[in-house]
Amino acid sequence: MPGRLNHQSIIVTGAGRGIGAELAQTFAAEGAKVVVADVNQGNAANVANRIMASGGSAISVEVDVRKRDSIRAMISAAVKEFGGLDTIVNNAGIAQVRSFLDISDEDWDTMLEVNARGVLICMQESIKQMLAQGHGGSVINMSSIAGKQGYPTQAHYCASKFGVVALTQAAAKAFGPNRIRVNAICPGIVATDMWKMIDQGFRDAGLTKEENEAFNGYVALTALGRPSTPADLTGVAVYLASHESDYMTGQTLLVEGGLVFD
Ligand SMILES: NC(=O)c1ccc[n+]([C@@H]2O[C@H](COP(=O)([O-])OP(=O)(O)OC[C@H]3O[C@@H](n4cnc5c(N)ncnc54)[C@H](O)[C@@H]3O)[C@@H](O)[C@H]2O)c1
């Protein structure tokens, strides 16, 4: 049976684990040829190997989204291996728990360098490739509920994720005439290593005492009353990558169990 992403060449950054790994595997199962890109080469290779072991097409690439040369090499690898680039998911990201007054200059720079500038450079370099190919493309940026609402324990993370929404809207307007669509996904409370680190950050800051207290506290606020798994995000990601969403651009889709109502 043909997949919904047959013949597409797709890059997923931060695909060595968590949400990115799940998206990469789902894209491959839908027929895409996937570049599994991560700063952690070993994790990226494991994900690519899993995809190939189940009959899919994938390569792994080491990328650091803070470095333009590294991003260019990632895109060249996609073009060389899979003949072009149709979709990129700018998913690589970091998080940190810091009370507002404690965010240092360095905390700010580190956060924005990966989560905002990293997304900008990945967008620029991938869009240049799509423009050269001349048949459009789909750019999917990973924002967050923190890109829609400020949270007092992670203001710099929120600023980076609001920034991702701004980049999404600006690029959608800039490249709509070239049929390059740019959309963002806002996950909520997803059970990944990132949230384990955030939960630990709450405890380190003395904001919570028990393991998973912060995690469960946020989950309790969702309308659906359960945490998200990376699999909850695959449906919307496949949709945004596929031609089913050909008339959608500049949008930010909240997939978070009902936590932030737009
Ligand atoms: N987990 C959540 O609840 C949640 C909620 C909303 C948004 N998000 C966003 O979704 C994305 C994925 O989150 P996750 O929970 O899977 O996180 P994760 O920490 O489990 O995975 C992130 C991946 O990004 C990679 N990465 C980090 N810095 C990088 C860099 N400079 N270059 C390349 N790769 C780099 C890491 O090695 C890791 O494999 C992030 O952008 C995150 O902000 C997550």
PDB file of C-alpha atoms and ligand atoms in Angstrom:
ATOM      1  CA  MET A   1       0.000   0.000   0.000  1.00  0.00           C
ATOM      2  CA  PRO A   2       1.482   3.419  -0.921  1.00  0.00           C
ATOM      3  CA  GLY A   3       2.392   5.602   2.041  1.00  0.00           C
ATOM      4  CA  ARG A   4       1.279   9.195   2.356  1.00  0.00           C
ATOM      5  CA  LEU A   5       4.892  10.388   2.029  1.00  0.00           C
ATOM      6  CA  ASN A   6       6.101   8.099  -0.751  1.00  0.00           C
ATOM      7  CA  HIS A   7       9.264   9.362  -2.496  1.00  0.00           C
ATOM      8  CA  GLN A   8       9.646  12.366  -0.180  1.00  0.00           C
ATOM      9  CA  SER A   9      13.105  13.215   1.127  1.00  0.00           C
ATOM     10  CA  ILE A  10      12.701  14.450   4.713  1.00  0.00           C
ATOM     11  CA  ILE A  11      15.195  15.750   7.275  1.00  0.00           C
ATOM     12  CA  VAL A  12      14.325  15.579  10.983  1.00  0.00           C
ATOM     13  CA  THR A  13      16.708  17.403  13.332  1.00  0.00           C
ATOM     14  CA  GLY A  14      17.010  16.241  16.933  1.00  0.00           C
ATOM     15  CA  ALA A  15      15.868  12.833  15.710  1.00  0.00           C
ATOM     16  CA  GLY A  16      18.203  10.790  17.896  1.00  0.00           C
ATOM     17  CA  ARG A  17      15.554  10.387  20.580  1.00  0.00           C
ATOM     18  CA  GLY A  18      12.189  11.602  21.838  1.00  0.00           C
ATOM     19  CA  ILE A  19       9.737  13.333  19.525  1.00  0.00           C
ATOM     20  CA  GLY A  20      12.182  13.562  16.606  1.00  0.00           C
ATOM     21  CA  ALA A  21      12.950   9.831  16.667  1.00  0.00           C
ATOM     22  CA  GLU A  22       9.234   8.999  16.624  1.00  0.00           C
ATOM     23  CA  LEU A  23       8.591  11.371  13.725  1.00  0.00           C
ATOM     24  CA  ALA A  24      11.519   9.955  11.719  1.00  0.00           C
ATOM     25  CA  GLN A  25      10.249   6.395  12.159  1.00  0.00           C
ATOM     26  CA  THR A  26       6.690   7.345  11.244  1.00  0.00           C
ATOM     27  CA  PHE A  27       7.770   9.273   8.139  1.00  0.00           C
ATOM     28  CA  ALA A  28       9.770   6.240   6.991  1.00  0.00           C
ATOM     29  CA  ALA A  29       6.782   3.962   7.590  1.00  0.00           C
ATOM     30  CA  GLU A  30       4.779   6.334   5.366  1.00  0.00           C
ATOM     31  CA  GLY A  31       7.288   5.808   2.547  1.00  0.00           C
ATOM     32  CA  ALA A  32       9.642   8.766   3.047  1.00  0.00           C
ATOM     33  CA  LYS A  33      13.426   8.620   2.793  1.00  0.00           C
ATOM     34  CA  VAL A  34      14.568  10.088   6.078  1.00  0.00           C
ATOM     35  CA  VAL A  35      17.698  11.902   7.221  1.00  0.00           C
ATOM     36  CA  VAL A  36      17.953  11.245  10.954  1.00  0.00           C
ATOM     37  CA  ALA A  37      20.009  14.207  12.166  1.00  0.00           C
ATOM     38  CA  ASP A  38      21.237  14.856  15.694  1.00  0.00           C
ATOM     39  CA  VAL A  39      24.177  16.287  17.587  1.00  0.00           C
ATOM     40  CA  ASN A  40      24.381  12.822  19.154  1.00  0.00           C
ATOM     41  CA  GLN A  41      25.618  10.731  16.219  1.00  0.00           C
ATOM     42  CA  GLY A  42      25.291   7.411  18.081  1.00  0.00           C
ATOM     43  CA  ASN A  43      21.607   7.988  18.845  1.00  0.00           C
ATOM     44  CA  ALA A  44      20.944   9.135  15.279  1.00  0.00           C
ATOM     45  CA  ALA A  45      22.612   6.001  13.912  1.00  0.00           C
ATOM     46  CA  ASN A  46      20.510   3.777  16.178  1.00  0.00           C
ATOM     47  CA  VAL A  47      17.284   5.369  14.931  1.00  0.00           C
ATOM     48  CA  ALA A  48      18.366   5.112  11.281  1.00  0.00           C
ATOM     49  CA  ASN A  49      19.324   1.459  11.822  1.00  0.00           C
ATOM     50  CA  ARG A  50      15.903   0.727  13.364  1.00  0.00           C
ATOM     51  CA  ILE A  51      14.217   2.290  10.341  1.00  0.00           C
ATOM     52  CA  MET A  52      16.300   0.262   7.906  1.00  0.00           C
ATOM     53  CA  ALA A  53      15.760  -2.941   9.901  1.00  0.00           C
ATOM     54  CA  SER A  54      12.018  -2.503   9.392  1.00  0.00           C
ATOM     55  CA  GLY A  55      12.416  -2.022   5.645  1.00  0.00           C
ATOM     56  CA  GLY A  56      12.527   1.794   5.499  1.00  0.00           C
ATOM     57  CA  SER A  57      15.047   4.199   3.949  1.00  0.00           C
ATOM     58  CA  ALA A  58      17.177   6.315   6.259  1.00  0.00           C
ATOM     59  CA  ILE A  59      20.627   7.728   6.797  1.00  0.00           C
ATOM     60  CA  SER A  60      22.012   9.255   9.966  1.00  0.00           C
ATOM     61  CA  VAL A  61      23.866  12.551   9.993  1.00  0.00           C
ATOM     62  CA  GLU A  62      25.665  14.304  12.825  1.00  0.00           C
ATOM     63  CA  VAL A  63      24.502  17.919  12.930  1.00  0.00           C
ATOM     64  CA  ASP A  64      24.885  20.778  15.357  1.00  0.00           C
ATOM     65  CA  VAL A  65      22.125  23.276  14.604  1.00  0.00           C
ATOM     66  CA  ARG A  66      24.249  26.041  16.123  1.00  0.00           C
ATOM     67  CA  LYS A  67      26.629  25.746  13.169  1.00  0.00           C
ATOM     68  CA  ARG A  68      25.735  26.805   9.658  1.00  0.00           C
ATOM     69  CA  ASP A  69      28.414  24.641   8.011  1.00  0.00           C
ATOM     70  CA  SER A  70      27.093  21.607   9.826  1.00  0.00           C
ATOM     71  CA  ILE A  71      23.556  22.361   8.627  1.00  0.00           C
ATOM     72  CA  ARG A  72      24.752  22.814   5.046  1.00  0.00           C
ATOM     73  CA  ALA A  73      26.477  19.428   5.229  1.00  0.00           C
ATOM     74  CA  MET A  74      23.245  17.837   6.521  1.00  0.00           C
ATOM     75  CA  ILE A  75      21.278  19.257   3.593  1.00  0.00           C
ATOM     76  CA  SER A  76      23.956  18.177   1.106  1.00  0.00           C
ATOM     77  CA  ALA A  77      23.743  14.657   2.541  1.00  0.00           C
ATOM     78  CA  ALA A  78      19.972  14.598   1.952  1.00  0.00           C
ATOM     79  CA  VAL A  79      20.420  15.805  -1.630  1.00  0.00           C
ATOM     80  CA  LYS A  80      23.248  13.387  -2.377  1.00  0.00           C
ATOM     81  CA  GLU A  81      21.558  10.360  -0.826  1.00  0.00           C
ATOM     82  CA  PHE A  82      17.900  10.986  -1.658  1.00  0.00           C
ATOM     83  CA  GLY A  83      18.033  13.338  -4.674  1.00  0.00           C
ATOM     84  CA  GLY A  84      16.630  16.486  -3.017  1.00  0.00           C
ATOM     85  CA  LEU A  85      14.794  17.858  -0.014  1.00  0.00           C
ATOM     86  CA  ASP A  86      11.002  17.996   0.225  1.00  0.00           C
ATOM     87  CA  THR A  87      10.356  18.481   3.953  1.00  0.00           C
ATOM     88  CA  ILE A  88      12.409  19.481   6.974  1.00  0.00           C
ATOM     89  CA  VAL A  89      11.300  19.206  10.584  1.00  0.00           C
ATOM     90  CA  ASN A  90      13.249  21.651  12.741  1.00  0.00           C
ATOM     91  CA  ASN A  91      12.792  19.751  15.975  1.00  0.00           C
ATOM     92  CA  ALA A  92      16.187  19.907  17.750  1.00  0.00           C
ATOM     93  CA  GLY A  93      15.864  21.848  20.976  1.00  0.00           C
ATOM     94  CA  ILE A  94      16.946  22.259  24.571  1.00  0.00           C
ATOM     95  CA  ALA A  95      15.137  23.297  27.754  1.00  0.00           C
ATOM     96  CA  GLN A  96      16.107  24.609  31.165  1.00  0.00           C
ATOM     97  CA  VAL A  97      14.276  25.479  34.385  1.00  0.00           C
ATOM     98  CA  ARG A  98      15.322  28.891  35.764  1.00  0.00           C
ATOM     99  CA  SER A  99      13.349  31.384  37.796  1.00  0.00           C
ATOM    100  CA  PHE A 100      12.911  34.670  35.943  1.00  0.00           C
ATOM    101  CA  LEU A 101      15.443  36.698  37.942  1.00  0.00           C
ATOM    102  CA  ASP A 102      18.073  33.940  37.770  1.00  0.00           C
ATOM    103  CA  ILE A 103      18.296  33.667  33.973  1.00  0.00           C
ATOM    104  CA  SER A 104      21.892  34.647  33.228  1.00  0.00           C
ATOM    105  CA  ASP A 105      23.167  36.210  30.022  1.00  0.00           C
ATOM    106  CA  GLU A 106      24.752  32.871  29.232  1.00  0.00           C
ATOM    107  CA  ASP A 107      21.508  30.928  29.894  1.00  0.00           C
ATOM    108  CA  TRP A 108      19.716  33.255  27.484  1.00  0.00           C
ATOM    109  CA  ASP A 109      22.365  32.994  24.776  1.00  0.00           C
ATOM    110  CA  THR A 110      22.587  29.198  25.002  1.00  0.00           C
ATOM    111  CA  MET A 111      18.810  28.813  24.788  1.00  0.00           C
ATOM    112  CA  LEU A 112      18.311  31.213  21.903  1.00  0.00           C
ATOM    113  CA  GLU A 113      21.343  29.908  20.024  1.00  0.00           C
ATOM    114  CA  VAL A 114      19.874  26.405  19.738  1.00  0.00           C
ATOM    115  CA  ASN A 115      16.111  26.947  19.809  1.00  0.00           C
ATOM    116  CA  ALA A 116      15.743  30.170  17.828  1.00  0.00           C
ATOM    117  CA  ARG A 117      18.896  30.844  15.795  1.00  0.00           C
ATOM    118  CA  GLY A 118      19.275  27.102  15.131  1.00  0.00           C
ATOM    119  CA  VAL A 119      15.775  27.026  13.646  1.00  0.00           C
ATOM    120  CA  LEU A 120      16.460  30.200  11.644  1.00  0.00           C
ATOM    121  CA  ILE A 121      19.636  28.809  10.066  1.00  0.00           C
ATOM    122  CA  CYS A 122      18.029  25.433   9.322  1.00  0.00           C
ATOM    123  CA  MET A 123      15.127  27.273   7.680  1.00  0.00           C
ATOM    124  CA  GLN A 124      17.425  29.492   5.615  1.00  0.00           C
ATOM    125  CA  GLU A 125      19.589  26.684   4.321  1.00  0.00           C
ATOM    126  CA  SER A 126      16.724  24.259   3.630  1.00  0.00           C
ATOM    127  CA  ILE A 127      14.610  26.933   1.942  1.00  0.00           C
ATOM    128  CA  LYS A 128      17.554  27.846  -0.332  1.00  0.00           C
ATOM    129  CA  GLN A 129      17.659  24.192  -1.385  1.00  0.00           C
ATOM    130  CA  MET A 130      13.887  24.083  -1.975  1.00  0.00           C
ATOM    131  CA  LEU A 131      14.032  27.311  -4.012  1.00  0.00           C
ATOM    132  CA  ALA A 132      16.799  25.829  -6.178  1.00  0.00           C
ATOM    133  CA  GLN A 133      14.680  22.717  -6.796  1.00  0.00           C
ATOM    134  CA  GLY A 134      11.756  24.935  -7.792  1.00  0.00           C
ATOM    135  CA  HIS A 135       8.841  22.737  -6.754  1.00  0.00           C
ATOM    136  CA  GLY A 136       7.984  23.976  -3.281  1.00  0.00           C
ATOM    137  CA  GLY A 137       8.345  22.119  -0.016  1.00  0.00           C
ATOM    138  CA  SER A 138       7.217  21.894   3.581  1.00  0.00           C
ATOM    139  CA  VAL A 139       9.005  23.334   6.598  1.00  0.00           C
ATOM    140  CA  ILE A 140       7.736  22.163   9.979  1.00  0.00           C
ATOM    141  CA  ASN A 141       9.062  23.904  13.079  1.00  0.00           C
ATOM    142  CA  MET A 142       8.758  22.492  16.582  1.00  0.00           C
ATOM    143  CA  SER A 143       7.488  25.208  18.891  1.00  0.00           C
ATOM    144  CA  SER A 144       5.640  24.446  22.149  1.00  0.00           C
ATOM    145  CA  ILE A 145       2.804  25.513  24.408  1.00  0.00           C
ATOM    146  CA  ALA A 146       5.640  27.728  25.643  1.00  0.00           C
ATOM    147  CA  GLY A 147       5.490  29.432  22.237  1.00  0.00           C
ATOM    148  CA  LYS A 148       1.926  30.489  22.992  1.00  0.00           C
ATOM    149  CA  GLN A 149       2.054  31.278  26.706  1.00  0.00           C
ATOM    150  CA  GLY A 150       4.774  32.504  29.060  1.00  0.00           C
ATOM    151  CA  TYR A 151       5.725  30.196  31.932  1.00  0.00           C
ATOM    152  CA  PRO A 152       7.481  31.770  34.931  1.00  0.00           C
ATOM    153  CA  THR A 153      10.011  28.974  35.368  1.00  0.00           C
ATOM    154  CA  GLN A 154      11.284  28.998  31.757  1.00  0.00           C
ATOM    155  CA  ALA A 155      10.998  32.535  30.354  1.00  0.00           C
ATOM    156  CA  HIS A 156      14.023  32.147  28.068  1.00  0.00           C
ATOM    157  CA  TYR A 157      12.694  28.830  26.691  1.00  0.00           C
ATOM    158  CA  CYS A 158       9.340  30.568  26.078  1.00  0.00           C
ATOM    159  CA  ALA A 159      11.072  33.444  24.299  1.00  0.00           C
ATOM    160  CA  SER A 160      12.826  30.963  22.023  1.00  0.00           C
ATOM    161  CA  LYS A 161       9.575  29.144  21.222  1.00  0.00           C
ATOM    162  CA  PHE A 162       7.618  32.387  20.621  1.00  0.00           C
ATOM    163  CA  GLY A 163      10.528  33.191  18.296  1.00  0.00           C
ATOM    164  CA  VAL A 164       9.900  29.968  16.393  1.00  0.00           C
ATOM    165  CA  VAL A 165       6.282  31.052  15.827  1.00  0.00           C
ATOM    166  CA  ALA A 166       7.490  34.424  14.513  1.00  0.00           C
ATOM    167  CA  LEU A 167       9.967  32.768  12.138  1.00  0.00           C
ATOM    168  CA  THR A 168       7.208  30.443  10.944  1.00  0.00           C
ATOM    169  CA  GLN A 169       4.838  33.292  10.108  1.00  0.00           C
ATOM    170  CA  ALA A 170       7.520  35.461   8.487  1.00  0.00           C
ATOM    171  CA  ALA A 171       8.842  32.671   6.265  1.00  0.00           C
ATOM    172  CA  ALA A 172       5.316  31.562   5.311  1.00  0.00           C
ATOM    173  CA  LYS A 173       4.684  35.047   3.942  1.00  0.00           C
ATOM    174  CA  ALA A 174       8.119  35.288   2.293  1.00  0.00           C
ATOM    175  CA  PHE A 175       8.015  31.934   0.485  1.00  0.00           C
ATOM    176  CA  GLY A 176       4.315  31.313  -0.136  1.00  0.00           C
ATOM    177  CA  PRO A 177       4.756  32.455  -3.755  1.00  0.00           C
ATOM    178  CA  ASN A 178       7.351  29.690  -4.132  1.00  0.00           C
ATOM    179  CA  ARG A 179       4.929  27.060  -2.771  1.00  0.00           C
ATOM    180  CA  ILE A 180       7.133  26.545   0.258  1.00  0.00           C
ATOM    181  CA  ARG A 181       4.773  26.056   3.189  1.00  0.00           C
ATOM    182  CA  VAL A 182       5.938  26.789   6.723  1.00  0.00           C
ATOM    183  CA  ASN A 183       3.984  25.639   9.764  1.00  0.00           C
ATOM    184  CA  ALA A 184       4.691  24.963  13.430  1.00  0.00           C
ATOM    185  CA  ILE A 185       3.595  22.340  15.935  1.00  0.00           C
ATOM    186  CA  CYS A 186       3.133  23.154  19.619  1.00  0.00           C
ATOM    187  CA  PRO A 187       3.361  20.030  21.779  1.00  0.00           C
ATOM    188  CA  GLY A 188       2.378  20.103  25.446  1.00  0.00           C
ATOM    189  CA  ILE A 189       3.641  17.797  28.194  1.00  0.00           C
ATOM    190  CA  VAL A 190       5.373  14.990  26.337  1.00  0.00           C
ATOM    191  CA  ALA A 191       6.958  12.079  28.195  1.00  0.00           C
ATOM    192  CA  THR A 192      10.537  12.300  26.895  1.00  0.00           C
ATOM    193  CA  ASP A 193      14.034  12.727  28.337  1.00  0.00           C
ATOM    194  CA  MET A 194      13.539  16.476  28.023  1.00  0.00           C
ATOM    195  CA  TRP A 195      10.672  16.395  30.514  1.00  0.00           C
ATOM    196  CA  LYS A 196      12.688  14.169  32.866  1.00  0.00           C
ATOM    197  CA  MET A 197      15.293  16.937  32.864  1.00  0.00           C
ATOM    198  CA  ILE A 198      12.643  19.640  33.386  1.00  0.00           C
ATOM    199  CA  ASP A 199      11.092  17.675  36.251  1.00  0.00           C
ATOM    200  CA  GLN A 200      14.549  17.396  37.834  1.00  0.00           C
ATOM    201  CA  GLY A 201      14.999  21.148  37.306  1.00  0.00           C
ATOM    202  CA  PHE A 202      11.832  21.859  39.301  1.00  0.00           C
ATOM    203  CA  ARG A 203      13.170  19.702  42.162  1.00  0.00           C
ATOM    204  CA  ASP A 204      16.629  21.303  42.008  1.00  0.00           C
ATOM    205  CA  ALA A 205      15.001  24.739  42.244  1.00  0.00           C
ATOM    206  CA  GLY A 206      13.009  23.601  45.288  1.00  0.00           C
ATOM    207  CA  LEU A 207       9.733  24.118  43.417  1.00  0.00           C
ATOM    208  CA  THR A 208       8.656  20.466  43.788  1.00  0.00           C
ATOM    209  CA  LYS A 209       9.735  17.617  46.029  1.00  0.00           C
ATOM    210  CA  GLU A 210       8.721  14.327  44.410  1.00  0.00           C
ATOM    211  CA  GLU A 211       9.822  12.825  41.111  1.00  0.00           C
ATOM    212  CA  ASN A 212       7.209  13.555  38.407  1.00  0.00           C
ATOM    213  CA  GLU A 213       5.409  16.068  40.648  1.00  0.00           C
ATOM    214  CA  ALA A 214       5.895  18.929  38.171  1.00  0.00           C
ATOM    215  CA  PHE A 215       5.128  16.642  35.203  1.00  0.00           C
ATOM    216  CA  ASN A 216       1.938  15.281  36.774  1.00  0.00           C
ATOM    217  CA  GLY A 217       0.919  18.750  37.937  1.00  0.00           C
ATOM    218  CA  TYR A 218       0.924  20.066  34.365  1.00  0.00           C
ATOM    219  CA  VAL A 219      -0.731  16.917  33.010  1.00  0.00           C
ATOM    220  CA  ALA A 220      -3.570  17.421  35.516  1.00  0.00           C
ATOM    221  CA  LEU A 221      -4.307  20.771  33.861  1.00  0.00           C
ATOM    222  CA  THR A 222      -4.953  19.216  30.431  1.00  0.00           C
ATOM    223  CA  ALA A 223      -8.534  18.697  29.292  1.00  0.00           C
ATOM    224  CA  LEU A 224      -7.722  15.124  28.242  1.00  0.00           C
ATOM    225  CA  GLY A 225      -6.077  14.391  31.582  1.00  0.00           C
ATOM    226  CA  ARG A 226      -3.178  12.307  30.319  1.00  0.00           C
ATOM    227  CA  PRO A 227       0.412  13.019  29.333  1.00  0.00           C
ATOM    228  CA  SER A 228       1.379  13.156  25.679  1.00  0.00           C
ATOM    229  CA  THR A 229       3.650  10.615  24.065  1.00  0.00           C
ATOM    230  CA  PRO A 230       5.725  11.385  20.960  1.00  0.00           C
ATOM    231  CA  ALA A 231       3.233   9.243  19.009  1.00  0.00           C
ATOM    232  CA  ASP A 232       0.540  11.877  19.657  1.00  0.00           C
ATOM    233  CA  LEU A 233       2.459  14.217  17.354  1.00  0.00           C
ATOM    234  CA  THR A 234       2.929  11.944  14.349  1.00  0.00           C
ATOM    235  CA  GLY A 235      -0.523  12.480  12.836  1.00  0.00           C
ATOM    236  CA  VAL A 236      -0.179  16.237  12.544  1.00  0.00           C
ATOM    237  CA  ALA A 237       3.441  15.993  11.389  1.00  0.00           C
ATOM    238  CA  VAL A 238       2.581  13.566   8.566  1.00  0.00           C
ATOM    239  CA  TYR A 239      -0.331  15.819   7.623  1.00  0.00           C
ATOM    240  CA  LEU A 240       1.888  18.930   7.448  1.00  0.00           C
ATOM    241  CA  ALA A 241       4.519  17.058   5.404  1.00  0.00           C
ATOM    242  CA  SER A 242       1.973  15.623   2.981  1.00  0.00           C
ATOM    243  CA  HIS A 243       0.000  17.177   0.153  1.00  0.00           C
ATOM    244  CA  GLU A 244      -3.122  16.928   2.318  1.00  0.00           C
ATOM    245  CA  SER A 245      -2.055  20.249   3.853  1.00  0.00           C
ATOM    246  CA  ASP A 246      -1.154  21.943   0.557  1.00  0.00           C
ATOM    247  CA  TYR A 247      -3.341  24.973   1.314  1.00  0.00           C
ATOM    248  CA  MET A 248      -2.024  25.504   4.849  1.00  0.00           C
ATOM    249  CA  THR A 249       0.873  27.794   5.716  1.00  0.00           C
ATOM    250  CA  GLY A 250       1.960  30.089   8.542  1.00  0.00           C
ATOM    251  CA  GLN A 251      -0.094  28.128  11.063  1.00  0.00           C
ATOM    252  CA  THR A 252       0.818  27.019  14.553  1.00  0.00           C
ATOM    253  CA  LEU A 253      -0.973  23.856  15.595  1.00  0.00           C
ATOM    254  CA  LEU A 254      -1.400  23.096  19.287  1.00  0.00           C
ATOM    255  CA  VAL A 255      -1.365  19.344  19.932  1.00  0.00           C
ATOM    256  CA  GLU A 256      -1.332  19.307  23.710  1.00  0.00           C
ATOM    257  CA  GLY A 257      -4.381  17.555  25.088  1.00  0.00           C
ATOM    258  CA  GLY A 258      -6.207  20.827  25.737  1.00  0.00           C
ATOM    259  CA  LEU A 259      -3.935  22.957  27.893  1.00  0.00           C
ATOM    260  CA  VAL A 260      -3.734  26.271  26.054  1.00  0.00           C
ATOM    261  CA  PHE A 261      -6.853  27.444  24.266  1.00  0.00           C
ATOM    262  CA  ASP A 262      -6.037  29.865  21.466  1.00  0.00           C
TER     263      ASP A 262
HETATM  264  N1  LIG B   1       8.949  17.093  25.643  1.00  0.00           N
HETATM  265  C1  LIG B   1       8.043  18.042  25.654  1.00  0.00           C
HETATM  266  O1  LIG B   1       7.162  18.052  26.527  1.00  0.00           O
HETATM  267  C2  LIG B   1       8.027  19.128  24.625  1.00  0.00           C
HETATM  268  C3  LIG B   1       6.956  20.029  24.648  1.00  0.00           C
HETATM  269  C4  LIG B   1       6.910  21.053  23.721  1.00  0.00           C
HETATM  270  C5  LIG B   1       7.902  21.170  22.778  1.00  0.00           C
HETATM  271  N2  LIG B   1       8.938  20.294  22.769  1.00  0.00           N
HETATM  272  C6  LIG B   1       9.964  20.501  21.762  1.00  0.00           C
HETATM  273  O2  LIG B   1      10.042  19.344  20.937  1.00  0.00           O
HETATM  274  C7  LIG B   1      11.395  19.163  20.495  1.00  0.00           C
HETATM  275  C8  LIG B   1      11.855  17.766  20.853  1.00  0.00           C
HETATM  276  O3  LIG B   1      11.709  17.581  22.250  1.00  0.00           O
HETATM  277  P1  LIG B   1      11.999  16.194  23.003  1.00  0.00           P
HETATM  278  O4  LIG B   1      11.129  16.185  24.178  1.00  0.00           O
HETATM  279  O5  LIG B   1      11.993  15.084  22.036  1.00  0.00           O
HETATM  280  O6  LIG B   1      13.493  16.511  23.517  1.00  0.00           O
HETATM  281  P2  LIG B   1      14.742  15.551  23.774  1.00  0.00           P
HETATM  282  O7  LIG B   1      15.648  16.305  24.679  1.00  0.00           O
HETATM  283  O8  LIG B   1      14.302  14.205  24.188  1.00  0.00           O
HETATM  284  O9  LIG B   1      15.389  15.441  22.318  1.00  0.00           O
HETATM  285  C9  LIG B   1      15.975  16.564  21.719  1.00  0.00           C
HETATM  286  C10 LIG B   1      17.011  16.108  20.707  1.00  0.00           C
HETATM  287  O10 LIG B   1      17.620  17.288  20.155  1.00  0.00           O
HETATM  288  C11 LIG B   1      19.025  17.062  20.075  1.00  0.00           C
HETATM  289  N3  LIG B   1      19.753  18.319  20.089  1.00  0.00           N
HETATM  290  C12 LIG B   1      19.927  19.177  21.121  1.00  0.00           C
HETATM  291  N4  LIG B   1      20.743  20.189  20.776  1.00  0.00           N
HETATM  292  C13 LIG B   1      21.075  19.993  19.468  1.00  0.00           C
HETATM  293  C14 LIG B   1      21.885  20.685  18.535  1.00  0.00           C
HETATM  294  N5  LIG B   1      22.555  21.805  18.884  1.00  0.00           N
HETATM  295  N6  LIG B   1      21.973  20.218  17.288  1.00  0.00           N
HETATM  296  C15 LIG B   1      21.330  19.084  16.928  1.00  0.00           C
HETATM  297  N7  LIG B   1      20.572  18.347  17.768  1.00  0.00           N
HETATM  298  C16 LIG B   1      20.442  18.807  19.035  1.00  0.00           C
HETATM  299  C17 LIG B   1      19.346  16.202  21.284  1.00  0.00           C
HETATM  300  O11 LIG B   1      20.587  15.496  21.130  1.00  0.00           O
HETATM  301  C18 LIG B   1      18.138  15.274  21.348  1.00  0.00           C
HETATM  302  O12 LIG B   1      18.313  14.084  20.612  1.00  0.00           O
HETATM  303  C19 LIG B   1      12.215  20.279  21.153  1.00  0.00           C
HETATM  304  O13 LIG B   1      12.337  21.367  20.254  1.00  0.00           O
HETATM  305  C20 LIG B   1      11.352  20.676  22.329  1.00  0.00           C
HETATM  306  O14 LIG B   1      11.602  22.001  22.753  1.00  0.00           O
HETATM  307  C21 LIG B   1       9.018  19.274  23.660  1.00  0.00           C
END
